[in-house]
Coordinates of C-alpha atoms and ligand atoms in Angstrom, one line a residue:
X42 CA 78.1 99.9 57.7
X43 CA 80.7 102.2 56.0
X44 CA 84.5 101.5 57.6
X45 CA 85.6 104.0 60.1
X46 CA 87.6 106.5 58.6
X47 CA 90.7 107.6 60.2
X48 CA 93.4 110.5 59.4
X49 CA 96.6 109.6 60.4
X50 CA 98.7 113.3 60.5
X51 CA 102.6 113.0 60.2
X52 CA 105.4 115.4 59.4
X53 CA 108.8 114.7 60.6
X54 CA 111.3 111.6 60.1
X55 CA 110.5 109.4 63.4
X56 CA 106.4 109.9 62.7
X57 CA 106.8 108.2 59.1
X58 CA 109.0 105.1 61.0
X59 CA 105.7 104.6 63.8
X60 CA 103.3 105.5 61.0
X61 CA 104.2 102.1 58.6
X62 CA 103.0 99.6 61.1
X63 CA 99.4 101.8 62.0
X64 CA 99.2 102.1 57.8
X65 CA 99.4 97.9 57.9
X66 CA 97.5 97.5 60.6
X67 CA 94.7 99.0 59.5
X68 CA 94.8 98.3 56.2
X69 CA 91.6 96.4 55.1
X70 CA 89.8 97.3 58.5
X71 CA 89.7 101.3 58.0
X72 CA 89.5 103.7 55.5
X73 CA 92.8 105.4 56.2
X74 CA 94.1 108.9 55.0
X75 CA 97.2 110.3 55.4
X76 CA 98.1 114.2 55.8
X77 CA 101.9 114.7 55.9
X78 CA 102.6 118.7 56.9
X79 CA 105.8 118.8 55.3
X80 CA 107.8 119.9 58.1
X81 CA 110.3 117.0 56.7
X82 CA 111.1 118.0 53.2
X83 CA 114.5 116.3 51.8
X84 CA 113.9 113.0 50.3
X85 CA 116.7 111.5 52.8
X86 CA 114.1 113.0 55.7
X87 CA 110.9 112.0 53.9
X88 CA 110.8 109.8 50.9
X89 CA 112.8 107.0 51.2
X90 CA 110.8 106.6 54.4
X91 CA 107.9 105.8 53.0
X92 CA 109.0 103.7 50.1
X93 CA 111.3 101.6 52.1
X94 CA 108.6 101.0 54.9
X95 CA 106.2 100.5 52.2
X96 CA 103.7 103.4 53.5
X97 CA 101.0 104.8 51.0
X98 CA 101.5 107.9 49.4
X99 CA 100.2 110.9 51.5
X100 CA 96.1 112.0 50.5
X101 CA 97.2 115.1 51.5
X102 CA 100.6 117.1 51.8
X103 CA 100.7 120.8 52.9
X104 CA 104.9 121.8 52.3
X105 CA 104.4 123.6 55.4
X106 CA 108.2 123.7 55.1
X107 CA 110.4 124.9 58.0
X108 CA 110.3 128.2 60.1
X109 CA 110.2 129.4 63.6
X110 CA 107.9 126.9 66.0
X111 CA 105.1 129.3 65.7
X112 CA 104.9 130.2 62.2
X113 CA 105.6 126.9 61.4
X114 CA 102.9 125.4 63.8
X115 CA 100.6 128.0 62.8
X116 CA 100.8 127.1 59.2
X117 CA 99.9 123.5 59.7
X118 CA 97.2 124.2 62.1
X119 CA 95.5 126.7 59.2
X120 CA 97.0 124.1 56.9
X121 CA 95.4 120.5 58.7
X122 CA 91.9 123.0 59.2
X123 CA 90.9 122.7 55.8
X124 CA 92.1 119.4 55.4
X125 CA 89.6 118.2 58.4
X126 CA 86.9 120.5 56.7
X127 CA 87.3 118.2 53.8
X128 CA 87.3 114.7 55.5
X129 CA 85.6 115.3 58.6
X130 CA 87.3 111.6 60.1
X131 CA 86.1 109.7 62.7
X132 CA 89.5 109.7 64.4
X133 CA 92.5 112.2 63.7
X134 CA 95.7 110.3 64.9
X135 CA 98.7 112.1 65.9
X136 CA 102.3 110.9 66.8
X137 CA 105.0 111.7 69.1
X138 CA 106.1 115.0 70.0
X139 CA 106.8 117.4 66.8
X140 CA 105.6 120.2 66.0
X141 CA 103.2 118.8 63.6
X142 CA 101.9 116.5 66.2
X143 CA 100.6 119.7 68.2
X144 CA 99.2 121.5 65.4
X145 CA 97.2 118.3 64.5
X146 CA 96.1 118.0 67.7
X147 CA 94.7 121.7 68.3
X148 CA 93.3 121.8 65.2
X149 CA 90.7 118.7 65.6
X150 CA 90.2 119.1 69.1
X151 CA 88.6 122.8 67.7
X152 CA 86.6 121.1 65.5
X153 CA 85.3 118.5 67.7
X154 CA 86.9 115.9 66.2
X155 CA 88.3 113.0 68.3
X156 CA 92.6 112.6 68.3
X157 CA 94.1 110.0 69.4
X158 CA 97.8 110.6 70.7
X159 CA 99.9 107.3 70.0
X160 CA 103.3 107.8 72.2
X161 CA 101.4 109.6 74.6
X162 CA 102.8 110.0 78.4
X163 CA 106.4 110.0 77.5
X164 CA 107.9 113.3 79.2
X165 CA 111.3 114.5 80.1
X166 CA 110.3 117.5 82.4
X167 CA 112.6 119.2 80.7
X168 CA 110.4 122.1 79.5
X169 CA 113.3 123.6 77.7
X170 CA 112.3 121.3 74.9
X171 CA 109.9 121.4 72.3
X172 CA 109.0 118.1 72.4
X173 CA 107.9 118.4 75.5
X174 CA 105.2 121.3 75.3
X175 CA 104.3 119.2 72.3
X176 CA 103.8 116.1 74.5
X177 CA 102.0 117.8 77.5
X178 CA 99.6 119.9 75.3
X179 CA 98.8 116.8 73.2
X180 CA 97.9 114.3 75.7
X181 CA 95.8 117.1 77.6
X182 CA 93.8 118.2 74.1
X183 CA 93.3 114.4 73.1
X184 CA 90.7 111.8 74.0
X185 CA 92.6 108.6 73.3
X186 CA 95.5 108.6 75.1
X187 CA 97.6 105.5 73.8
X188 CA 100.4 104.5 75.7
X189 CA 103.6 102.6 75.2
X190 CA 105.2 101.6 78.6
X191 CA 103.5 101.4 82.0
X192 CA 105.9 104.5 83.0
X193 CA 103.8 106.8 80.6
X194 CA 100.9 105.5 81.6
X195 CA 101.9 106.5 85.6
X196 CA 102.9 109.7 84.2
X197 CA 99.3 110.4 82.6
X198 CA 97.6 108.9 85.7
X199 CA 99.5 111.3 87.8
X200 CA 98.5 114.6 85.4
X201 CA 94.4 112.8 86.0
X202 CA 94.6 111.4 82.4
X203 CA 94.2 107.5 83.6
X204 CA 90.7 108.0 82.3
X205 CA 91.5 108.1 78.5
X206 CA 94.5 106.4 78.4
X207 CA 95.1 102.7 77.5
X208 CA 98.6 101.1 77.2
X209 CA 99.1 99.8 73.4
X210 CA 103.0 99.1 73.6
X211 CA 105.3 100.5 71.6
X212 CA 104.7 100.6 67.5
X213 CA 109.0 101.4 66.5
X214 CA 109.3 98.3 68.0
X215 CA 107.0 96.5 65.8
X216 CA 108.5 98.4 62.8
X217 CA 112.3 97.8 64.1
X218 CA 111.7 94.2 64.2
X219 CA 110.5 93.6 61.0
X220 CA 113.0 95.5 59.7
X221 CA 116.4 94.1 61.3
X222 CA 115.1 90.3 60.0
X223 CA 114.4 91.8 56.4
X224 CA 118.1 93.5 56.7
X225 CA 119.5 90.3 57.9
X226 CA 117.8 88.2 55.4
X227 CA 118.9 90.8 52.8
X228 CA 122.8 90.6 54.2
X229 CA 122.7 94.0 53.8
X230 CA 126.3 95.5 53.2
X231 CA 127.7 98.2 56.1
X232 CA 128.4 102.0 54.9
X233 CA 131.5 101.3 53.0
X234 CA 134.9 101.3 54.8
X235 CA 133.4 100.1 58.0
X236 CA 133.9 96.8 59.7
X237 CA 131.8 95.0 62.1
X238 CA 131.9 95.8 65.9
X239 CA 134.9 98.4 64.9
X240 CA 132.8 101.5 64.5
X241 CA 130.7 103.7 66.5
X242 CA 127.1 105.4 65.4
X243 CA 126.2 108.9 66.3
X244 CA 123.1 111.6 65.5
X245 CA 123.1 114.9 66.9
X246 CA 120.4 117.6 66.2
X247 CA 118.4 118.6 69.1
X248 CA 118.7 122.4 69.7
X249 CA 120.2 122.9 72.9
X250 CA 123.4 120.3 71.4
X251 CA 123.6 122.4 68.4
X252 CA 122.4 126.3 68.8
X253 CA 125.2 127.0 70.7
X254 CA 128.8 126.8 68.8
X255 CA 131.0 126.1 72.0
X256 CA 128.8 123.4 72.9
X257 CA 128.6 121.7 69.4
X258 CA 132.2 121.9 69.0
X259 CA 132.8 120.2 72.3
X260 CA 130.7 117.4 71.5
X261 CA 132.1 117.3 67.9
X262 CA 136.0 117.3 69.8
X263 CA 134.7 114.6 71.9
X264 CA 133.7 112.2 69.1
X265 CA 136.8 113.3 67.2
X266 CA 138.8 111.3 70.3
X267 CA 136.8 108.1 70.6
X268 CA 138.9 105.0 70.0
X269 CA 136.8 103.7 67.1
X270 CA 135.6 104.9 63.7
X271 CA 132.5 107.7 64.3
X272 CA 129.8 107.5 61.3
X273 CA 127.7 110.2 62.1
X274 CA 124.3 110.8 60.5
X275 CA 123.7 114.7 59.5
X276 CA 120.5 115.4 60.2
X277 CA 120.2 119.1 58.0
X278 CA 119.8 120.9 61.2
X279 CA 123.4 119.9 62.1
X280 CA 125.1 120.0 59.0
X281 CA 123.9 123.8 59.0
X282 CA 124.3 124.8 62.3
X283 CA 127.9 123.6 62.0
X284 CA 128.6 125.2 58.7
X285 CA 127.8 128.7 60.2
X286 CA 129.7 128.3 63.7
X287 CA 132.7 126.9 61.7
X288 CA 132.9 123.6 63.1
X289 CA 134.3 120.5 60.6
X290 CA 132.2 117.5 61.0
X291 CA 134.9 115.7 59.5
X292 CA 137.8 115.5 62.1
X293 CA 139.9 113.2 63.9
X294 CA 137.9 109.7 64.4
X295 CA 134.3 111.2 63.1
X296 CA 133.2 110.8 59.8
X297 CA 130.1 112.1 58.5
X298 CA 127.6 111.4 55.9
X299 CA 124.0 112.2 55.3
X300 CA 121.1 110.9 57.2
X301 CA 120.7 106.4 56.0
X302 CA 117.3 105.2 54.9
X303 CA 115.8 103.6 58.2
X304 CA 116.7 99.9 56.8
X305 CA 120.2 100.9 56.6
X306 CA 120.3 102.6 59.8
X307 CA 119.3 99.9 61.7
X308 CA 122.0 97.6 59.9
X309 CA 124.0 100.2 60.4
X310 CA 123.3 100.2 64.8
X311 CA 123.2 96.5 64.6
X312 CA 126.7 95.6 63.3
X313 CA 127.9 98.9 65.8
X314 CA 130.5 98.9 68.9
X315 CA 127.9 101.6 70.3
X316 CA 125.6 104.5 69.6
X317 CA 126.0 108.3 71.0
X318 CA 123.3 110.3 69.9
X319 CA 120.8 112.9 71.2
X320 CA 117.4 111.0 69.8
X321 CA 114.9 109.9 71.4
X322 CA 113.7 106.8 68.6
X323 CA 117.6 105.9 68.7
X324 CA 118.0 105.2 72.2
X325 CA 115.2 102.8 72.3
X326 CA 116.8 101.1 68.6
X327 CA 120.0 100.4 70.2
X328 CA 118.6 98.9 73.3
X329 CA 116.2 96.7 71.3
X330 CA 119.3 95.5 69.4
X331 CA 121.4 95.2 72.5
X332 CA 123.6 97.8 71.4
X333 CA 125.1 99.9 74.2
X334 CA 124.5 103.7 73.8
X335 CA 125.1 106.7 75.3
X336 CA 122.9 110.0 75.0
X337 CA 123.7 113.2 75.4
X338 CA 120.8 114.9 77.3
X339 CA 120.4 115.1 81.1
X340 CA 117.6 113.1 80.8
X341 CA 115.8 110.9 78.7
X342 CA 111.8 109.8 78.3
X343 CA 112.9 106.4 77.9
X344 CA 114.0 105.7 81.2
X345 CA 113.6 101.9 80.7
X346 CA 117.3 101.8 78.8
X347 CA 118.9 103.7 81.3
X348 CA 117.5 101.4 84.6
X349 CA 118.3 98.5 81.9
X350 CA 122.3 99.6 82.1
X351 CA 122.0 99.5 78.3
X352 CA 122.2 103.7 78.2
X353 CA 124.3 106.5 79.7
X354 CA 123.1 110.2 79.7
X355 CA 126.5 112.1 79.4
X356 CA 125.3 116.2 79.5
X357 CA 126.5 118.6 81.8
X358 CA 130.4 117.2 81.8
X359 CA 131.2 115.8 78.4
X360 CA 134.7 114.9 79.2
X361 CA 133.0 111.9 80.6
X362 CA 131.9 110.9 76.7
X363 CA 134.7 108.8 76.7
X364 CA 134.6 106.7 79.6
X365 CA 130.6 106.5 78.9
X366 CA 131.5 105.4 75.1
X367 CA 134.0 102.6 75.9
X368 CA 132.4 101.5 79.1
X369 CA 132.2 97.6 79.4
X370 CA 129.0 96.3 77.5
X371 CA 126.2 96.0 79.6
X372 CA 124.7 92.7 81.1
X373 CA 122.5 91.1 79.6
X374 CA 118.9 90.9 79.9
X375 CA 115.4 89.3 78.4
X376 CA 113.4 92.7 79.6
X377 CA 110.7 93.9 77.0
X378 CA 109.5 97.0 78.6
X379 CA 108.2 97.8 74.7
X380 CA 106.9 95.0 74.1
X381 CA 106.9 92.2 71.5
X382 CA 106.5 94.3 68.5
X383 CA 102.2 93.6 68.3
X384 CA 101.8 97.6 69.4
X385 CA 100.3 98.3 65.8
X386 CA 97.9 95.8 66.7
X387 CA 96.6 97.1 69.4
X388 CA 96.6 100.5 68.3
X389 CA 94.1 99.5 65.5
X390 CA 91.7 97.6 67.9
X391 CA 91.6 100.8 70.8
X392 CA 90.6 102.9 67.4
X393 CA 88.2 100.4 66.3
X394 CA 86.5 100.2 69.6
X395 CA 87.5 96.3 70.5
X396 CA 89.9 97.4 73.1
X397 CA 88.1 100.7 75.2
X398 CA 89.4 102.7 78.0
X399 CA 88.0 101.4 81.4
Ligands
LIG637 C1 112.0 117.6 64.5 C2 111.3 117.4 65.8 C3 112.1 116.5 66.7 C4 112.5 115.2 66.0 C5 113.2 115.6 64.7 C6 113.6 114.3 63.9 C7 109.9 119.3 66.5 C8 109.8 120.5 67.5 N1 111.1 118.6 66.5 O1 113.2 118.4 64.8 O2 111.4 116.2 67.8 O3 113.4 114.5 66.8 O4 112.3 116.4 63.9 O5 114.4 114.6 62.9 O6 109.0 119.1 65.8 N2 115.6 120.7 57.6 C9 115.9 120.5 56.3 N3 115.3 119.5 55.6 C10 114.3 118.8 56.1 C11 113.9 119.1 57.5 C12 114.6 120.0 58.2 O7 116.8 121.1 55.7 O8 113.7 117.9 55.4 C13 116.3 121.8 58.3 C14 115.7 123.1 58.3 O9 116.7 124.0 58.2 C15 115.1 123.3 59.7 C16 115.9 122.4 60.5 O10 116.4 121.4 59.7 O11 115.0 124.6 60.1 C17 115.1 121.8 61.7 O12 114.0 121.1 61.2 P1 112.6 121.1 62.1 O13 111.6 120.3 61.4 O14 112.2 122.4 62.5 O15 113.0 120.4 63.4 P2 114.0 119.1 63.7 O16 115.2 119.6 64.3 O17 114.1 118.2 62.5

């Protein structure tokens, strides 16, 4: 019997972090293709992603580029078309929340080919977000709904999608695992100047943090006044936004530097007094290496960290950063509401038909 073949579609940092343990796990039991759509372009955002995790080289990469989320969505979509006209797969599997995610999504689901949504069910009900129309219109086009925590499976039960969905766990777990032993083996050395413990970690990009200039430079003042070192990962979309609403990055207690390689980010988190950020993919890291963090949203998807005591959503009022920031570390706990790091696994099996949806 020829192996199932199965298209993987990625596009965007956190998709190429969860795509490296699916890429192992099927390696030897699928014929697996890659498409990346090229809405991450900069070798910090793309590359060094998939030679550090060890991820074959895309089949297929469209340098869709960025752009407004329709024309750039719409590019992909006409983009991913001709790529499924090519391959026709047996599964096309999407990830997360981007924009790429959607456009990989619509386009099978036209064709009649079956997508499978890995990180399906997480929402926000925040429908300010991208992410989230990405997320609702995903798990609604898909027919494999694969789930990482029994809260996003409740969440697709409640929108009547219990039928297709099956919980898998969550694959950045898997990947984050593997990675902080490899770092610890390594002794991998900290960003230079920083000590252990002394220094905080910080990422802000989401849109409604950085659009607005009296918003960014608040949360850029509040960072400035922590008590402790800030190393704070530019993602492009910051470092521009701030460049034309004349904001220094470089002030006071922050100091920023371009985005780290996902090894040295998690050694980086690891050896940290805390994390403030805006991700999603960085919440959960910091909990999963018992690293207090605080997010600046007023909400989150991951709902587990917060109920855990290991997160803080700091939004409307961020004069309370500070007391969020230095707030006494958290107590401990065994919880695993993502799972051992065996997601991958499972992933591979619910494509492969061992594991089906009751
Ligand atoms: C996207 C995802 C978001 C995810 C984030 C991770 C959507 C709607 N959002 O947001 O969920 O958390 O990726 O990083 O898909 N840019 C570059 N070089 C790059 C990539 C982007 O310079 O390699 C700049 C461009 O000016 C672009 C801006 O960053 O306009 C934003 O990039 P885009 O891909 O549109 O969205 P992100 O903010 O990265």
């Amino acid at each position: 019997m020829e192996p199932m073949q199965i298209l993987s579609v990625v596009g965007a940092r956190p998709q190429f972090v969860k795509l490296a343990p699916i890429a192992s796990a099927l390696r030897g039991k699928a014929d697996h293709l890659i498409a990346h759509t090229g809405q991450h372009y900069d070798e910090l955002m793309s590359d060094v992603f998939f030679q550090d995790l060890g991820i074959p080289a895309p089949d297929f990469n469209l340098a869709v580029g960025s752009g407004t989320h329709g024309r750039q969505t719409g590019a992909m979509l006409a983009g991913l078309e001709e790529v499924l006209e090519q391959t026709r797969p047996d599964w096309v599997l999407v990830y997360g929340d981007t924009n790429s995610t959607l456009a990989a999504a619509v386009a099978a689901v036209k064709m009649h080919i079956p997508v499978a949504h890995l990180e399906a069910g997480l929402r926000s009900f925040n429908r300010r977000m991208p992410e989230e129309h990405n997320r609702v219109l995903t798990d609604h086009a898909a027919d494999l709904l694969l789930a990482p925590t029994e809260v996003a499976m409740k969440h697709l039960a409640t929108e009547g999608l219990a039928g297709r969905s099956v919980l898998v766990g969550d694959v950045m777990t898997d990947v984050l695992y593997r990675t902080r032993d490899a770092v610890q083996a390594k002794h991998e050395p900290l960003p230079e100047g920083l000590a252990a413990g002394q220094y905080y970690v910080s990422t802000i990009h989401r849109p409604d943090n950085t659009n607005d200039a009296d918003r960014l430079g608040e949360i850029v003042d509040q960072l400035a006044s922590l008590d402790k070192p800030v190393l704070l990962l530019a993602h492009p979309r910051l470092r521009s936004l701030a460049e034309g609403h004349g904001i220094a990055l470089n002030q006071g207690a922050v100091k920023s530097i371009c985005p780290l390689a996902y090894p040295q980010l998690i050694n980086a988190v690891q050896h940290s007094a805390g994390v403030v950020t805006d991700s999603g993919g960085l919440q959960k890291e910091a909990f999963l290496l018992r690293v207090p963090c605080t997010t600046v949203r007023p909400e989150t998807e991951w709902v587990e960290t917060v109920e855990l005591g290991w997160n803080v959503l700091v939004s409307a009022d961020l004069s309370e950063l500070k007391s969020a920031v230095t707030r006494p570390t958290p107590s401990a706990t065994n919880a695993a509401p993502y799972g051992s790091g065996q997601a991958a696994h499972q992933v591979a099996a619910a494509l492969l038909g061992s594991i089906g949806i009751h």
